[in-house]
Amino acid sequence: MFKENFEKLIKIKEILKKILKDEKSIDNLFKILENPQRIIKVYLPLKRENDDLEIFEGYRVQHNNFLGPYKGGIRYFPKVDEDEVKTLAFLMTIKTALIGLPLGGAKGGIKVDPKNLTEKELEELSREYVRKIYDFIGPDKDIPAPDVNTNSKIMDWMVDEYIKLTRIATNDKNKNGDENRLKATFTGKSIENGGSEGREEATGKGGEIILESLIKKLNLQKPLTVAIQGFGNVGYNLAKFLYEKGYKIVALSDSKGGIYSEQGFNPELVMECKKEKGIISGCYCVGSVCDSRLGKDITNEEILELEVDILVPAAIENVIHKENAHKVKAKIILEMANNPLTEEADEILNQKGVIIVPDILANSGGVTVSYFEMLQNLNNERWSKEKVFSELEKYLTRAFEEVWEIKNNYNLSLREASFVLALKRIYEGFKNN
Ligand code: GLU
């Protein structure tokens, strides 16, 4: 996956050579980016509650730090492997550069299905992971964050373990002195523990900001219909924000299945219903009521093929591939998951004229507010949610406008234009290194 992702950059490379007129350095830069700077593989022993010892595989891939310390989430997922983490780390290098953050790119993961662990086991595994990567992380080195199946509670355990280990390593008596600085080693923490207002909703909010910018450029009139695959933190918050902005959320799904209603769902009520029932099926909540006559159940495959204006894959990667890409009927795809389209799907859909808003732009709200969280920790500040969201809007609309201009100037897709902008910035970092 990493290799294919990288190989498609040939066209971008040629454009950069044209813009920057520095062939040699660009060739060198691409040679460097073709491999991560460091791959850490760890084996994590976990004593299960039944007394069995199980060994879990974990990774931290530090792809590039020309623009600043490595940054990126940690995912817990049964399919985690080195290649996947490498691809995602590379995408983080591109994403942080694209938004103009002074950060590089990394990703981590543990090959585990967290649903099979008790809370105590999950905590112990998370702490063990930190013990194994401790030497390689820190506010100036690498700053992990949540990703698929990880959240603020896990970040709190991790930062606690990190601070404990630092106290031991530095024999520090002054326990409170640099606490906030150490906390900046992880973002996506709980608010009580140094997390930022708005971080939880940030990825969804960012998706809304980017989509609204696009809709304005295209002069499209609301209500527009939206189908969202994935009802976790990202999918749910995006659904909520879009609903508030007058979009019609006609389909929603989680890993077990989905729901459809022509009239459009109220995502907050759907979430309440899902929490009560433990399953999204049957949660046909429209306006202020949930009623079995207001919708129908659909599958996770069907949701991708609906006749809607906007399709949002907000769960996992590679859900749209060469077998189902030609069945997609949406006019716009907003990639809220990382890497939801395979190479072939991307090509098929581009040829069909579908506008694809790439993950590195669409879901960059999360890492942007992570950056704000770091800043708040390092400067002993606390920003209000209003300030967080208004700063987020500034960063993302600026990036969007720049991407749009490059897209028009060079007749590129939004993904290609995003890569050009990001790599131009990484090139500058490379030259100054
Ligand atoms: N996991 C998120 C992403 O893929 C956020 C990363 C971060 O906040 O560092 O962008």
Short mmCIF file of C-alpha atoms and ligand atoms in Angstrom, two decimals:
data_model
loop_
_atom_site.label_atom_id
_atom_site.label_comp_id
_atom_site.label_asym_id
_atom_site.label_seq_id
_atom_site.Cartn_x
_atom_site.Cartn_y
_atom_site.Cartn_z
CA MET A 1 0.00 0.00 0.00
CA PHE A 2 2.80 2.42 0.91
CA LYS A 3 4.66 1.73 -2.32
CA GLU A 4 1.59 2.28 -4.50
CA ASN A 5 0.74 5.46 -2.62
CA PHE A 6 4.20 6.74 -3.22
CA GLU A 7 4.45 5.70 -6.84
CA LYS A 8 1.43 7.76 -7.82
CA LEU A 9 3.42 10.87 -6.96
CA ILE A 10 5.36 10.89 -10.26
CA LYS A 11 3.04 13.50 -11.78
CA ILE A 12 3.34 15.65 -8.63
CA LYS A 13 7.11 15.40 -8.82
CA GLU A 14 7.13 16.74 -12.38
CA ILE A 15 4.89 19.67 -11.43
CA LEU A 16 7.13 20.51 -8.47
CA LYS A 17 10.16 20.48 -10.75
CA LYS A 18 8.38 22.96 -13.00
CA ILE A 19 7.37 25.24 -10.14
CA LEU A 20 10.56 25.12 -8.11
CA LYS A 21 13.14 24.70 -10.88
CA ASP A 22 15.38 22.59 -8.68
CA GLU A 23 15.40 19.08 -10.20
CA LYS A 24 18.22 17.66 -8.17
CA SER A 25 16.85 18.59 -4.75
CA ILE A 26 13.39 17.36 -5.65
CA ASP A 27 14.78 14.02 -6.78
CA ASN A 28 16.69 13.81 -3.52
CA LEU A 29 13.67 14.79 -1.45
CA PHE A 30 11.56 12.08 -3.09
CA LYS A 31 14.30 9.52 -2.44
CA ILE A 32 14.20 10.44 1.23
CA LEU A 33 10.40 10.43 1.52
CA GLU A 34 10.18 7.03 -0.12
CA ASN A 35 11.17 5.53 3.23
CA PRO A 36 10.21 6.55 6.75
CA GLN A 37 13.03 7.92 8.88
CA ARG A 38 12.41 5.34 11.58
CA ILE A 39 10.26 2.23 12.10
CA ILE A 40 9.81 1.03 15.64
CA LYS A 41 8.34 -2.43 16.11
CA VAL A 42 7.52 -3.62 19.61
CA TYR A 43 6.17 -6.78 21.21
CA LEU A 44 3.87 -6.13 24.12
CA PRO A 45 3.29 -8.85 26.70
CA LEU A 46 -0.08 -8.63 28.44
CA LYS A 47 -1.17 -10.71 31.38
CA ARG A 48 -4.86 -11.41 30.70
CA GLU A 49 -7.30 -11.51 33.57
CA ASN A 50 -7.52 -15.29 33.23
CA ASP A 51 -3.75 -15.35 33.91
CA ASP A 52 -2.74 -16.21 30.31
CA LEU A 53 0.11 -14.24 28.84
CA GLU A 54 -0.52 -12.85 25.37
CA ILE A 55 1.93 -10.99 23.16
CA PHE A 56 0.66 -8.11 21.00
CA GLU A 57 2.49 -6.49 18.09
CA GLY A 58 2.83 -2.71 18.03
CA TYR A 59 4.38 -0.07 15.77
CA ARG A 60 5.42 3.54 15.71
CA VAL A 61 6.52 4.76 12.31
CA GLN A 62 8.22 8.17 12.22
CA HIS A 63 8.04 9.17 8.62
CA ASN A 64 9.52 12.64 8.37
CA ASN A 65 10.45 15.62 10.58
CA PHE A 66 11.75 18.28 8.20
CA LEU A 67 9.05 20.71 9.31
CA GLY A 68 8.95 19.83 13.02
CA PRO A 69 8.50 16.96 15.49
CA TYR A 70 6.71 13.84 14.28
CA LYS A 71 2.95 13.90 14.84
CA GLY A 72 0.17 11.37 14.39
CA GLY A 73 -2.30 9.06 16.03
CA ILE A 74 -2.18 5.55 17.45
CA ARG A 75 -4.78 3.02 16.32
CA TYR A 76 -5.94 -0.23 17.89
CA PHE A 77 -7.12 -2.52 15.14
CA PRO A 78 -6.82 -6.24 14.29
CA LYS A 79 -5.49 -5.49 10.80
CA VAL A 80 -2.65 -3.18 11.85
CA ASP A 81 0.63 -4.05 10.13
CA GLU A 82 3.86 -2.31 9.22
CA ASP A 83 2.81 -1.39 5.70
CA GLU A 84 -0.43 0.18 6.83
CA VAL A 85 1.23 2.22 9.57
CA LYS A 86 3.91 3.34 7.10
CA THR A 87 1.27 4.57 4.63
CA LEU A 88 -0.62 6.41 7.33
CA ALA A 89 2.58 7.97 8.73
CA PHE A 90 3.43 9.24 5.26
CA LEU A 91 -0.06 10.74 4.96
CA MET A 92 0.53 12.54 8.27
CA THR A 93 3.73 14.09 6.90
CA ILE A 94 1.69 15.39 3.98
CA LYS A 95 -1.28 16.45 6.13
CA THR A 96 0.62 18.56 8.66
CA ALA A 97 2.61 20.24 5.87
CA LEU A 98 -0.55 20.92 3.86
CA ILE A 99 -2.16 22.79 6.75
CA GLY A 100 1.06 24.68 7.42
CA LEU A 101 1.70 23.24 10.89
CA PRO A 102 5.28 23.17 12.19
CA LEU A 103 5.10 19.38 12.53
CA GLY A 104 6.17 16.22 10.74
CA GLY A 105 4.38 12.91 10.32
CA ALA A 106 4.11 9.64 12.24
CA LYS A 107 1.60 6.93 13.03
CA GLY A 108 1.36 4.17 15.59
CA GLY A 109 -0.72 1.10 16.07
CA ILE A 110 -1.30 -2.06 18.03
CA LYS A 111 -2.62 -5.17 16.32
CA VAL A 112 -5.53 -5.82 18.64
CA ASP A 113 -9.30 -5.78 18.75
CA PRO A 114 -9.89 -3.64 21.83
CA LYS A 115 -13.43 -5.02 22.15
CA ASN A 116 -11.89 -8.32 23.27
CA LEU A 117 -10.04 -6.73 26.20
CA THR A 118 -11.35 -5.67 29.59
CA GLU A 119 -10.81 -2.04 30.57
CA LYS A 120 -7.98 -3.03 32.91
CA GLU A 121 -6.26 -5.03 30.16
CA LEU A 122 -6.64 -2.14 27.73
CA GLU A 123 -5.03 0.21 30.22
CA GLU A 124 -2.15 -2.18 30.86
CA LEU A 125 -1.54 -2.70 27.14
CA SER A 126 -1.58 1.07 26.52
CA ARG A 127 0.93 1.66 29.32
CA GLU A 128 3.16 -1.14 28.05
CA TYR A 129 3.18 0.46 24.59
CA VAL A 130 4.39 3.75 26.12
CA ARG A 131 7.12 1.95 28.07
CA LYS A 132 8.36 0.46 24.81
CA ILE A 133 8.40 3.67 22.75
CA TYR A 134 9.27 6.02 25.62
CA ASP A 135 12.73 6.98 24.33
CA PHE A 136 11.39 8.07 20.98
CA ILE A 137 8.56 10.40 22.03
CA GLY A 138 8.32 13.83 23.71
CA PRO A 139 7.15 17.36 22.88
CA ASP A 140 10.23 18.00 20.72
CA LYS A 141 10.43 14.51 19.24
CA ASP A 142 7.14 12.83 18.50
CA ILE A 143 3.63 13.65 19.75
CA PRO A 144 1.09 10.80 19.49
CA ALA A 145 -2.71 11.27 19.52
CA PRO A 146 -5.91 9.24 19.15
CA ASP A 147 -6.87 7.45 15.94
CA VAL A 148 -9.16 4.50 15.15
CA ASN A 149 -10.45 2.92 18.42
CA THR A 150 -8.37 5.14 20.70
CA ASN A 151 -9.67 8.12 22.70
CA SER A 152 -8.97 10.67 25.44
CA LYS A 153 -9.09 8.04 28.19
CA ILE A 154 -6.32 6.06 26.47
CA MET A 155 -4.29 9.24 25.92
CA ASP A 156 -4.66 10.03 29.65
CA TRP A 157 -3.25 6.61 30.60
CA MET A 158 -0.43 7.04 28.13
CA VAL A 159 0.57 10.52 29.25
CA ASP A 160 0.41 9.40 32.87
CA GLU A 161 2.79 6.54 32.10
CA TYR A 162 5.05 8.89 30.16
CA ILE A 163 5.25 11.38 33.04
CA LYS A 164 5.92 8.56 35.53
CA LEU A 165 8.80 7.23 33.42
CA THR A 166 10.23 10.73 32.97
CA ARG A 167 10.19 11.30 36.73
CA ILE A 168 12.10 8.08 37.23
CA ALA A 169 14.55 8.79 34.40
CA THR A 170 15.33 12.33 35.55
CA ASN A 171 15.07 11.62 39.27
CA ASP A 172 12.92 14.70 39.40
CA LYS A 173 11.90 16.01 42.83
CA ASN A 174 10.05 19.05 41.51
CA LYS A 175 6.93 17.15 40.61
CA ASN A 176 4.85 20.02 39.25
CA GLY A 177 7.55 22.08 37.54
CA ASP A 178 7.27 20.98 33.95
CA GLU A 179 4.09 18.93 34.16
CA ASN A 180 2.34 20.85 31.37
CA ARG A 181 5.34 20.56 29.10
CA LEU A 182 5.41 16.80 29.58
CA LYS A 183 1.68 16.66 28.95
CA ALA A 184 2.31 18.15 25.50
CA THR A 185 3.79 14.74 24.56
CA PHE A 186 0.28 13.47 23.84
CA THR A 187 -2.70 15.30 22.37
CA GLY A 188 -6.34 14.33 22.42
CA LYS A 189 -6.24 14.10 26.22
CA SER A 190 -9.34 14.71 28.35
CA ILE A 191 -10.07 18.36 29.13
CA GLU A 192 -9.41 17.77 32.86
CA ASN A 193 -6.00 16.42 31.99
CA GLY A 194 -4.75 19.20 29.72
CA GLY A 195 -6.80 18.38 26.63
CA SER A 196 -8.20 21.15 24.46
CA GLU A 197 -11.76 22.34 24.22
CA GLY A 198 -13.08 21.23 20.84
CA ARG A 199 -10.48 18.49 20.20
CA GLU A 200 -13.10 15.75 20.39
CA GLU A 201 -15.25 17.41 17.71
CA ALA A 202 -12.32 18.87 15.76
CA THR A 203 -12.12 16.35 12.93
CA GLY A 204 -15.87 16.63 12.28
CA LYS A 205 -15.73 20.43 12.53
CA GLY A 206 -12.83 20.51 10.08
CA GLY A 207 -14.82 18.38 7.64
CA GLU A 208 -17.69 20.86 7.86
CA ILE A 209 -15.36 23.83 7.25
CA ILE A 210 -13.77 22.23 4.19
CA LEU A 211 -17.09 21.04 2.74
CA GLU A 212 -18.67 24.47 3.21
CA SER A 213 -15.71 26.06 1.39
CA LEU A 214 -16.14 23.63 -1.50
CA ILE A 215 -19.90 24.12 -1.74
CA LYS A 216 -19.36 27.89 -1.99
CA LYS A 217 -16.81 27.48 -4.78
CA LEU A 218 -19.15 25.18 -6.69
CA ASN A 219 -22.14 27.43 -6.06
CA LEU A 220 -24.29 24.53 -4.88
CA GLN A 221 -27.59 25.19 -3.14
CA LYS A 222 -28.76 23.44 0.03
CA PRO A 223 -30.37 21.22 1.07
CA LEU A 224 -27.79 18.73 -0.17
CA THR A 225 -28.16 15.05 0.68
CA VAL A 226 -25.42 13.28 2.62
CA ALA A 227 -24.63 9.62 3.41
CA ILE A 228 -22.06 8.96 6.13
CA GLN A 229 -20.38 5.59 6.66
CA GLY A 230 -19.04 5.44 10.22
CA PHE A 231 -20.76 6.72 13.36
CA GLY A 232 -17.76 7.00 15.69
CA ASN A 233 -16.26 10.26 16.89
CA VAL A 234 -15.58 11.57 13.38
CA GLY A 235 -18.76 10.44 11.59
CA TYR A 236 -21.07 11.42 14.42
CA ASN A 237 -19.67 14.90 14.95
CA LEU A 238 -19.57 15.64 11.24
CA ALA A 239 -23.20 14.48 10.92
CA LYS A 240 -24.20 16.77 13.78
CA PHE A 241 -22.41 19.83 12.34
CA LEU A 242 -23.75 19.26 8.83
CA TYR A 243 -27.29 18.78 10.15
CA GLU A 244 -27.01 22.12 11.97
CA LYS A 245 -25.86 23.74 8.71
CA GLY A 246 -28.93 22.54 6.83
CA TYR A 247 -27.63 19.44 5.07
CA LYS A 248 -29.99 16.46 4.83
CA ILE A 249 -28.35 13.41 6.44
CA VAL A 250 -30.25 10.67 4.62
CA ALA A 251 -28.04 7.71 5.59
CA LEU A 252 -25.82 6.72 8.51
CA SER A 253 -24.03 3.52 9.38
CA ASP A 254 -21.69 1.94 11.91
CA SER A 255 -19.66 -1.27 11.66
CA LYS A 256 -22.79 -3.41 12.12
CA GLY A 257 -25.06 -1.80 9.51
CA GLY A 258 -26.87 1.33 8.47
CA ILE A 259 -30.12 3.26 8.25
CA TYR A 260 -31.76 5.32 5.49
CA SER A 261 -34.51 7.95 5.47
CA GLU A 262 -35.47 10.18 2.60
CA GLN A 263 -36.50 12.87 5.09
CA GLY A 264 -33.06 13.09 6.69
CA PHE A 265 -32.01 12.07 10.21
CA ASN A 266 -31.37 14.09 13.34
CA PRO A 267 -27.93 12.64 14.25
CA GLU A 268 -28.12 13.56 17.93
CA LEU A 269 -31.35 11.64 18.39
CA VAL A 270 -29.98 8.70 16.37
CA MET A 271 -27.00 8.59 18.73
CA GLU A 272 -29.26 8.62 21.80
CA CYS A 273 -31.35 5.81 20.30
CA LYS A 274 -28.23 3.82 19.39
CA LYS A 275 -26.90 4.14 22.92
CA GLU A 276 -30.20 2.91 24.34
CA LYS A 277 -30.59 -0.02 21.97
CA GLY A 278 -26.91 -0.82 21.53
CA ILE A 279 -27.38 -0.88 17.74
CA ILE A 280 -28.13 1.73 15.05
CA SER A 281 -30.60 -0.50 13.23
CA GLY A 282 -34.16 0.81 13.61
CA CYS A 283 -33.04 4.23 14.94
CA TYR A 284 -35.06 6.22 12.42
CA CYS A 285 -34.99 9.56 14.21
CA VAL A 286 -36.24 12.47 12.12
CA GLY A 287 -36.80 15.97 13.57
CA SER A 288 -37.69 15.31 17.19
CA VAL A 289 -39.13 11.79 16.95
CA CYS A 290 -37.87 8.26 16.37
CA ASP A 291 -40.43 6.13 14.56
CA SER A 292 -40.18 2.76 12.82
CA ARG A 293 -42.11 4.15 9.84
CA LEU A 294 -39.60 6.90 9.09
CA GLY A 295 -36.78 4.86 7.58
CA LYS A 296 -35.32 1.49 6.69
CA ASP A 297 -32.17 -0.51 7.41
CA ILE A 298 -29.42 -0.72 4.79
CA THR A 299 -26.07 -2.49 4.66
CA ASN A 300 -22.62 -0.98 4.82
CA GLU A 301 -22.15 -1.73 1.13
CA GLU A 302 -25.47 -0.15 0.13
CA ILE A 303 -24.67 3.10 1.89
CA LEU A 304 -21.74 3.66 -0.48
CA GLU A 305 -23.94 3.24 -3.54
CA LEU A 306 -26.79 5.61 -2.67
CA GLU A 307 -28.01 8.37 -4.95
CA VAL A 308 -26.79 11.29 -2.79
CA ASP A 309 -24.99 14.58 -3.37
CA ILE A 310 -22.24 13.87 -0.85
CA LEU A 311 -20.81 10.54 0.28
CA VAL A 312 -18.64 10.49 3.39
CA PRO A 313 -16.53 7.42 4.19
CA ALA A 314 -15.68 8.10 7.84
CA ALA A 315 -14.66 4.68 9.12
CA ILE A 316 -11.71 2.71 7.81
CA GLU A 317 -9.47 2.50 4.75
CA ASN A 318 -10.04 0.94 1.32
CA VAL A 319 -13.85 0.70 1.60
CA ILE A 320 -14.21 1.95 -1.97
CA HIS A 321 -12.25 -0.24 -4.38
CA LYS A 322 -12.27 -1.33 -8.01
CA GLU A 323 -15.28 -3.64 -7.52
CA ASN A 324 -17.67 -1.05 -6.07
CA ALA A 325 -16.25 2.30 -7.33
CA HIS A 326 -18.33 2.30 -10.49
CA LYS A 327 -21.48 1.86 -8.38
CA VAL A 328 -20.89 5.11 -6.46
CA LYS A 329 -23.48 7.70 -7.48
CA ALA A 330 -22.48 10.62 -5.27
CA LYS A 331 -21.17 13.81 -6.90
CA ILE A 332 -18.81 14.63 -4.06
CA ILE A 333 -16.79 12.33 -1.78
CA LEU A 334 -15.54 13.80 1.47
CA GLU A 335 -12.81 11.49 2.79
CA MET A 336 -13.11 11.68 6.56
CA ALA A 337 -11.41 8.31 7.14
CA ASN A 338 -7.74 7.99 6.25
CA ASN A 339 -7.21 6.35 2.87
CA PRO A 340 -10.82 5.20 2.28
CA LEU A 341 -10.29 4.83 -1.51
CA THR A 342 -7.90 2.41 -3.15
CA GLU A 343 -5.71 3.68 -6.01
CA GLU A 344 -8.00 2.08 -8.59
CA ALA A 345 -11.14 3.54 -7.00
CA ASP A 346 -9.57 6.99 -6.98
CA GLU A 347 -8.85 6.70 -10.68
CA ILE A 348 -12.27 5.34 -11.62
CA LEU A 349 -14.08 8.06 -9.68
CA ASN A 350 -11.89 10.87 -10.98
CA GLN A 351 -12.64 9.71 -14.50
CA LYS A 352 -16.34 9.71 -13.70
CA GLY A 353 -15.98 13.37 -12.69
CA VAL A 354 -16.67 12.84 -8.99
CA ILE A 355 -15.11 15.58 -6.85
CA ILE A 356 -13.00 13.88 -4.21
CA VAL A 357 -11.98 15.92 -1.19
CA PRO A 358 -8.89 14.02 -0.02
CA ASP A 359 -8.39 12.81 3.55
CA ILE A 360 -5.31 14.98 4.07
CA LEU A 361 -7.52 18.04 3.66
CA ALA A 362 -10.97 16.82 4.76
CA ASN A 363 -9.93 15.25 8.07
CA SER A 364 -7.11 17.61 9.00
CA GLY A 365 -9.17 19.34 11.70
CA GLY A 366 -8.09 16.71 14.23
CA VAL A 367 -4.37 17.23 13.95
CA THR A 368 -4.81 20.99 13.68
CA VAL A 369 -6.57 21.16 17.05
CA SER A 370 -3.97 18.69 18.37
CA TYR A 371 -1.43 21.36 17.49
CA PHE A 372 -3.49 23.95 19.39
CA GLU A 373 -3.57 21.56 22.37
CA MET A 374 0.24 21.32 22.32
CA LEU A 375 0.52 25.10 22.17
CA GLN A 376 -1.83 25.51 25.12
CA ASN A 377 0.14 22.98 27.18
CA LEU A 378 3.51 24.51 26.32
CA ASN A 379 2.34 28.09 27.00
CA ASN A 380 0.19 27.28 30.05
CA GLU A 381 -2.90 28.55 28.29
CA ARG A 382 -6.52 27.48 28.04
CA TRP A 383 -8.47 28.49 24.96
CA SER A 384 -12.27 28.62 24.77
CA LYS A 385 -14.05 26.41 22.25
CA GLU A 386 -14.95 29.56 20.26
CA LYS A 387 -11.29 30.48 19.96
CA VAL A 388 -10.32 26.91 19.01
CA PHE A 389 -12.95 26.74 16.28
CA SER A 390 -12.21 30.21 14.92
CA GLU A 391 -8.46 29.43 14.73
CA LEU A 392 -9.31 26.10 13.11
CA GLU A 393 -11.40 27.88 10.51
CA LYS A 394 -8.51 30.23 9.73
CA TYR A 395 -6.02 27.42 9.20
CA LEU A 396 -8.32 25.21 7.16
CA THR A 397 -9.84 27.86 4.92
CA ARG A 398 -6.36 29.20 4.17
CA ALA A 399 -5.19 25.70 3.18
CA PHE A 400 -8.34 25.15 1.13
CA GLU A 401 -7.92 28.43 -0.80
CA GLU A 402 -4.28 27.61 -1.56
CA VAL A 403 -5.19 24.11 -2.76
CA TRP A 404 -8.00 25.51 -4.90
CA GLU A 405 -5.65 27.95 -6.59
CA ILE A 406 -3.07 25.26 -7.36
CA LYS A 407 -5.83 22.95 -8.65
CA ASN A 408 -6.99 25.65 -11.09
CA ASN A 409 -3.51 26.80 -12.12
CA TYR A 410 -2.28 23.32 -13.02
CA ASN A 411 -5.57 21.61 -13.83
CA LEU A 412 -5.24 19.04 -11.05
CA SER A 413 -7.55 17.07 -8.81
CA LEU A 414 -7.94 18.30 -5.24
CA ARG A 415 -5.75 15.41 -4.07
CA GLU A 416 -2.98 16.24 -6.53
CA ALA A 417 -3.13 19.93 -5.66
CA SER A 418 -2.97 19.10 -1.94
CA PHE A 419 0.14 17.00 -2.50
CA VAL A 420 1.77 19.77 -4.53
CA LEU A 421 1.19 22.33 -1.77
CA ALA A 422 2.34 19.99 1.02
CA LEU A 423 5.45 18.84 -0.84
CA LYS A 424 6.36 22.41 -1.71
CA ARG A 425 6.41 23.17 2.01
CA ILE A 426 8.39 20.01 2.85
CA TYR A 427 10.87 20.98 0.12
CA GLU A 428 11.39 24.33 1.88
CA GLY A 429 11.97 22.49 5.16
CA PHE A 430 14.38 20.15 3.43
CA LYS A 431 16.37 23.05 1.98
CA ASN A 432 16.58 24.74 5.38
CA ASN A 433 17.57 21.57 7.19
N1 GLU B 1 -5.41 10.49 14.03
C1 GLU B 1 -5.71 11.79 13.51
C2 GLU B 1 -5.29 11.88 12.06
O1 GLU B 1 -5.17 10.88 11.37
C3 GLU B 1 -5.15 12.90 14.37
C4 GLU B 1 -3.68 12.90 14.54
C5 GLU B 1 -3.18 13.89 15.59
O2 GLU B 1 -3.99 14.58 16.17
O3 GLU B 1 -1.97 13.93 15.77
O4 GLU B 1 -5.13 12.94 11.52
#
